[in-house]
XYZ file of C-alpha atoms in Angstrom:
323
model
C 82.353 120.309 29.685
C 84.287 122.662 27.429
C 83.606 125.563 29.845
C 84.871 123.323 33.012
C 87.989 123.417 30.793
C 88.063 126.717 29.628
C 87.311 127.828 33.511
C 90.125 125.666 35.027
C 92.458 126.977 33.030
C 91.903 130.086 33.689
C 92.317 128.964 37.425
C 95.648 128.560 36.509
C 95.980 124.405 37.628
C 100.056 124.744 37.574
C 99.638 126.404 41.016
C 98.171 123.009 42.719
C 101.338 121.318 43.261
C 102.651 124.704 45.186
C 99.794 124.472 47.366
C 100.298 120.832 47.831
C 103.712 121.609 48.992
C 102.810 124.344 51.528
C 99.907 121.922 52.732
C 102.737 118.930 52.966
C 105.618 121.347 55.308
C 103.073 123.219 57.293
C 101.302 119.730 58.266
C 104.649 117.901 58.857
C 106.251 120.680 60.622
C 102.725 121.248 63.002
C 101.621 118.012 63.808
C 102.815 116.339 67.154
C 102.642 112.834 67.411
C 101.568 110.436 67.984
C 98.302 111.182 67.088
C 95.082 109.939 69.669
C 92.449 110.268 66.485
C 93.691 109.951 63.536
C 90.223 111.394 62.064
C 89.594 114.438 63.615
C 93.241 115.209 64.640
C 94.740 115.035 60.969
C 92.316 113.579 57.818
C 89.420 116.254 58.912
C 91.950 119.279 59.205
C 93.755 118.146 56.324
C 90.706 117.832 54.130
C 89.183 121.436 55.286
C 92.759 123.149 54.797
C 93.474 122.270 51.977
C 90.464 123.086 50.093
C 90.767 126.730 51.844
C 94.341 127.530 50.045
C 93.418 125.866 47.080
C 90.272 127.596 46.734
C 91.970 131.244 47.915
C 94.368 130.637 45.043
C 91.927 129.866 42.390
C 90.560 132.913 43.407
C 93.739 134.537 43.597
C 94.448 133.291 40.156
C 91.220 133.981 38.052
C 91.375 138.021 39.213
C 95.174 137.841 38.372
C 94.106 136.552 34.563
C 91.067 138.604 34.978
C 93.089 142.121 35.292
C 96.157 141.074 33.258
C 94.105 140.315 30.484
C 95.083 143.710 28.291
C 98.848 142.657 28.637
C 98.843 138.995 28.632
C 97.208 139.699 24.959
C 101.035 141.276 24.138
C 102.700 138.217 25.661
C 102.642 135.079 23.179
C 104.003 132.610 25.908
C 100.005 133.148 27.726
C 97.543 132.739 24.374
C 95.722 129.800 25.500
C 95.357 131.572 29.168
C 93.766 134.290 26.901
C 92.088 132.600 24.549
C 90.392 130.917 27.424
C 89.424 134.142 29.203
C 87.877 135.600 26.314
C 86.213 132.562 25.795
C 84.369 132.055 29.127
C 83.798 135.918 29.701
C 84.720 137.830 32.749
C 80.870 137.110 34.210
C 81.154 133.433 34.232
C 84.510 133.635 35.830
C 83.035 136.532 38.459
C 80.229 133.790 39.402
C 82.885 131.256 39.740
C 84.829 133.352 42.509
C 81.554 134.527 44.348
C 81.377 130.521 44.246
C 84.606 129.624 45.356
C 84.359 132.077 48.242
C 81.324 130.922 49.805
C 82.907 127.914 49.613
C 86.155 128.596 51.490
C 83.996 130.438 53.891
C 82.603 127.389 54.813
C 85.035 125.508 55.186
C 87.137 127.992 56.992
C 84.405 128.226 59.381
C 84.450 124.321 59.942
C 88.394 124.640 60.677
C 87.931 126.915 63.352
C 84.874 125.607 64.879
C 86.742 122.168 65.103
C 90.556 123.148 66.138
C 89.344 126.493 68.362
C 91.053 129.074 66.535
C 89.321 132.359 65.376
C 92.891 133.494 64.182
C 92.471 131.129 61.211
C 89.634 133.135 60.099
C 91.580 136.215 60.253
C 94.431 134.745 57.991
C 91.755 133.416 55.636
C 90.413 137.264 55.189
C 94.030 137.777 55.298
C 94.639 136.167 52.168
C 91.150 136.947 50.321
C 92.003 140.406 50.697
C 95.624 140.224 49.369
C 94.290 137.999 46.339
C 92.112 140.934 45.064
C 94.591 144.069 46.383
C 97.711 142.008 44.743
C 96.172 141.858 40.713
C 93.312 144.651 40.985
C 93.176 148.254 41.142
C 93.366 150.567 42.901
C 95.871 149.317 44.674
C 97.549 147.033 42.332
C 100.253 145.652 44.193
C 101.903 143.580 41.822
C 102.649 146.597 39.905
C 104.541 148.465 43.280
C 107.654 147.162 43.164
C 109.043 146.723 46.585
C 105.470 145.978 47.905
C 104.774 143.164 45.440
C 108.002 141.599 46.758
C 106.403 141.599 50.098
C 103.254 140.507 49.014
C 104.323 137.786 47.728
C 106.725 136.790 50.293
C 103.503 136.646 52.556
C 100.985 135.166 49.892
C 103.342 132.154 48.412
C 105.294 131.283 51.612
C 104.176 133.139 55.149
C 100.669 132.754 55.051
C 100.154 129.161 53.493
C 102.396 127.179 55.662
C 101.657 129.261 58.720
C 98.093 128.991 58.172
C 98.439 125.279 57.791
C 101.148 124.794 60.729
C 99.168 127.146 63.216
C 96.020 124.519 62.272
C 97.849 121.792 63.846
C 99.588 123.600 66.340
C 99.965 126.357 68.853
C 103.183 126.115 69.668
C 105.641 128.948 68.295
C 108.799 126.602 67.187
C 112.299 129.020 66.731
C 113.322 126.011 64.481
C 109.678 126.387 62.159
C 110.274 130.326 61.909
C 114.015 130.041 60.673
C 112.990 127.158 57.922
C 109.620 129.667 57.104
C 112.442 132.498 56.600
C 114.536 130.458 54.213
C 111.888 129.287 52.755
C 110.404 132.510 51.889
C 113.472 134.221 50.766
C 113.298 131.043 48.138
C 109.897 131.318 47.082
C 110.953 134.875 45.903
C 114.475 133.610 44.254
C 112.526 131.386 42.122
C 109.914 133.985 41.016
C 113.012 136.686 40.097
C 113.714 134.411 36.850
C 110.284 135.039 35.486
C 110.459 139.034 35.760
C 113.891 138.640 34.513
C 111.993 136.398 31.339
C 109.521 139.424 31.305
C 111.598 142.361 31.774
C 111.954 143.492 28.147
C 108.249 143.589 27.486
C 107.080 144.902 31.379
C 110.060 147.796 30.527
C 108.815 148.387 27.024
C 104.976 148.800 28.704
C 106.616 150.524 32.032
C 105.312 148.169 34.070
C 107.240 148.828 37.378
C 108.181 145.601 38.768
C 111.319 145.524 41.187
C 113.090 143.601 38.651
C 112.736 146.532 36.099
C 113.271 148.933 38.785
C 116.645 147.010 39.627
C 117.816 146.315 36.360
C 118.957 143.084 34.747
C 122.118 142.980 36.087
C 121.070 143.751 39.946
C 117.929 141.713 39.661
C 119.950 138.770 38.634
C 122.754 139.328 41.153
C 119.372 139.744 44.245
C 117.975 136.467 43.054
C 121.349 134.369 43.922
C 121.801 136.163 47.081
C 117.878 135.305 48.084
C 118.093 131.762 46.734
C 121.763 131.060 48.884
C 120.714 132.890 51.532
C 116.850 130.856 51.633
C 118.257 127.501 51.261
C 120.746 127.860 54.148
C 118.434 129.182 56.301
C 115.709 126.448 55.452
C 118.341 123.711 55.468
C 119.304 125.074 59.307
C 116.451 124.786 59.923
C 115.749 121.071 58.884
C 119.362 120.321 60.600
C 118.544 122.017 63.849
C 115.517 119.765 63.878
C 116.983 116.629 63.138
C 119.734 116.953 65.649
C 117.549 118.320 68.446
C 115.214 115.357 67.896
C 118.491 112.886 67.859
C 118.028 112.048 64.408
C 121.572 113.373 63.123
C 121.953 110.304 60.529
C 119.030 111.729 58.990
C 120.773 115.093 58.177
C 122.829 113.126 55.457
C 119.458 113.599 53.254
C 120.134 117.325 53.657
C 122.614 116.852 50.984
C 119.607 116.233 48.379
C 118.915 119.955 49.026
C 122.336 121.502 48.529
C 122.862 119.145 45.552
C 119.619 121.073 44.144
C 119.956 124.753 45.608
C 123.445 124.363 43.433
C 122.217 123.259 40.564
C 119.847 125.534 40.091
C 122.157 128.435 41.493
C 124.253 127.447 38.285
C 121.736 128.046 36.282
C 121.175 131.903 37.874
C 124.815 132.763 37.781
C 124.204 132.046 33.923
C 121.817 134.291 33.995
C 123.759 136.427 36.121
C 126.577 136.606 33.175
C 124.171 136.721 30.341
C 123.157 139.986 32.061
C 126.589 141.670 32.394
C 126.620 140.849 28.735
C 123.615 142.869 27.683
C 125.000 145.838 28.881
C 128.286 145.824 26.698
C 127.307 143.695 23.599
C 127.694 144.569 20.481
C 124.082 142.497 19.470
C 121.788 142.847 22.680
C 118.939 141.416 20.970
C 120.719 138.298 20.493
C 121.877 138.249 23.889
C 118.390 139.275 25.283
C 116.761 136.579 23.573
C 119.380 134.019 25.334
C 118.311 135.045 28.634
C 114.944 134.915 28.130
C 114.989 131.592 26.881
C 117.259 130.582 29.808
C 114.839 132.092 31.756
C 111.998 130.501 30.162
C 113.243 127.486 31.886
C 112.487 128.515 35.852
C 109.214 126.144 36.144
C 111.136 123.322 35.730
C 113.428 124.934 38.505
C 110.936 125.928 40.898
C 109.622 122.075 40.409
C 113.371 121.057 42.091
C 113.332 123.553 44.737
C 110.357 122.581 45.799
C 110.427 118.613 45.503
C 113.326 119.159 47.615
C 111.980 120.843 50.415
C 108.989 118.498 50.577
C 111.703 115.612 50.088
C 113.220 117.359 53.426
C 110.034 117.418 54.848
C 109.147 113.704 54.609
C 112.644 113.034 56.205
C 111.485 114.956 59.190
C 108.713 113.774 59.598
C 109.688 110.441 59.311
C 111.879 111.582 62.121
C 108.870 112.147 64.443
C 107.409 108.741 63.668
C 111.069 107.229 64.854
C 110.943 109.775 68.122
C-alpha cells in the first residue's frame, strides 16, 4: 500500500484533472449527434481514450521526476516528489512505465480497431516518443528553450484534444482548429508563471529555459500577450460555433470566460510590474521573493482557465443536444 502511494505520487496525480479537461473539449467538440449507440459510439471510445492520455502522461510524468531528480533535490517546493522517488527507486518506477505502456498499447489498439483509424496509433507513438525526448537525454527538450515551448504546445494542448476529437470524428472543423489555437497559446500562458517562479534557481543552475533566455521582464510581458491572444481566439471560436449553430443566447455564457481570462491577466500584469521592478530596485531579493510567491500562486490559476473552458464546453455542447 505505501508503495501504491509512494508510486502515484511520483505519477504526479495533479495532472488528472488536465487530462480530464482535454478528454471533456475534444469529446464535446467531436461528437455529432444524436448518437445511434450510445455504447459503442461514445461510453466504449470514451473509456479506451481516456485511459490512453492518462496513461501517456503518467508515463510522461514518472521520466520527468525520474530525470529531474538531481535538481528537484535543490528545489524545496518538490521534497515529498523526492522523497518519494528515492523511496520507491528508479527500478520500481522503470517496471511501472514498461507497465503502463503495454497497457496503453492495448488499449490504443482497441481504439483503432473499433473507430477505423490507424492515425490514432501514430499520435499515440506520437506522444510516447515526446514523453521520453521532452525530460530525457540526449535530447532533452525541456531544457531547449524555443523547442520546449513547442513541445509543449503539442504535448498539453495539440495532441490531447486532437487525439480525442479525431476519435470521434473525421471531419476537419475551421471553428475546432481556431478554439485548438487559442487554446494552445493558453496552455503555454499558464505554464510561463511557473518558469517565471523558477527562474532564479534554473538561472543560478543555467538551466536554459525560454523564460531565462527571455528574461523576467520579456517573459512576463510574452505570457500576457499568449494568454490575451489564446482566450480570444478560443472564445471565437466558441462564438463562431454558437452562432453558426443558432444558439446566439448561449454566447452570453462566453462572458464567464472573459470574466476569468481578466482576472487572471491581472494577476500577470502584477507580475509583469514586479518584474520591471527587479531590474531597478534598490533590494532585488525582496522584490524577487514577491514574485515568486505571486507566482507560486499559478495552479490555482490554471484551475480557472481551465474550468472555464470546460464550462464553455458544456455550453456547447448543450447546444448540440438543443440543435
Amino acid at each position: 500500500m505505501k508503495t501504491a502511494r509512494l508510486l502515484a505520487t511520483v505519477s504526479r496525480p495533479e495532472f488528472i484533472p488536465a487530462n480530464s479537461a482535454s478528454l471533456i473539449v475534444g469529446v464535446v467538440w467531436g461528437i455529432n449527434l444524436p448518437l445511434v449507440d450510445l455504447v459503442w459510439e461514445l461510453l466504449i471510445p470514451v473509456a479506451l481514450v481516456y485511459a490512453v492520455i492518462t496513461l501517456v502522461a503518467a508515463v510522461a510524468a514518472q521520466i520527468n521526476t525520474m530525470a529531474d531528480y538531481e535538481l528537484d533535490l535543490k528545489d524545496s517546493s518538490k521534497k515529498e516528489l523526492v522523497k518519494a522517488m528515492k523511496s520507491v527507486g528508479q527500478s520500481k518506477v522503470k517496471a511501472l512505465i514498461v507497465v503502463e505502456l503495454l497497457l496503453s498499447l492495448v488499449f490504443i489498439v482497441l481504439l483503432w480497431q473499433t473507430q477505423g483509424k490507424p492515425a490514432l496509433l501514430l499520435m499515440w507513438a506520437a506522444a510516447v516518443f515526446l514523453a521520453y525526448a521532452y525530460s530525457s537525454q540526449p535530447l532533452r527538450l525541456k531544457s531547449r528553450s524555443w523547442l520546449a515551448v513547442l513541445t509543449l504546445l503539442i504535448v498539453l494542448s495539440i495532441l490531447p484534444v486532437g487525439f480525442v476529437y479525431y476519435t470521434f470524428t473525421s471531419e476537419l472543423d475551421l471553428l475546432f482548429l481556431i478554439f485548438l489555437s487559442g487554446q494552445a497559446l493558453t496552455v503555454y500562458g499558464v505554464i510561463v508563471p511557473a518558469e517565471i517562479r523558477d527562474y532564479f534557481n534554473d538561472k543560478a543552475m543555467r538551466i536554459q529555459t525560454m523564460t531565462v533566455q527571455l528574461g523576467l521582464v520579456k517573459a512576463s510581458l510574452f505570457s500576457i500577450v499568449l494568454l490575451s491572444v489564446g482566450g480570444f481566439l478560443a472564445g471565437t471560436g466558441f462564438l463562431l460555433k454558437l452562432v453558426y449553430g443558432s444558439h446566439q443566447i448561449l454566447t452570453v455564457f462566453l462572458l464567464v470566460m472573459a470574466i476569468v481570462y481578466g482576472f487572471v491577466l491581472r494577476k500577470y500584469k502584477r507580475l509583469y510590474y514586479l518584474s520591471k521592478k527587479h531590474l531597478t530596485s534598490e533590494n532585488p531579493s525582496s522584490v524577487a521573493q514577491e514574485i515568486e510567491n505571486l507566482a507560486a500562486q499559478n495552479p490555482q490559476w490554471i484551475t480557472l482557465i481551465t474550468q472555464s473552458i470546460v464550462f464553455m464546453s458544456i455550453i456547447l455542447l448543450i447546444s448540440k443536444f438543443l440543435t
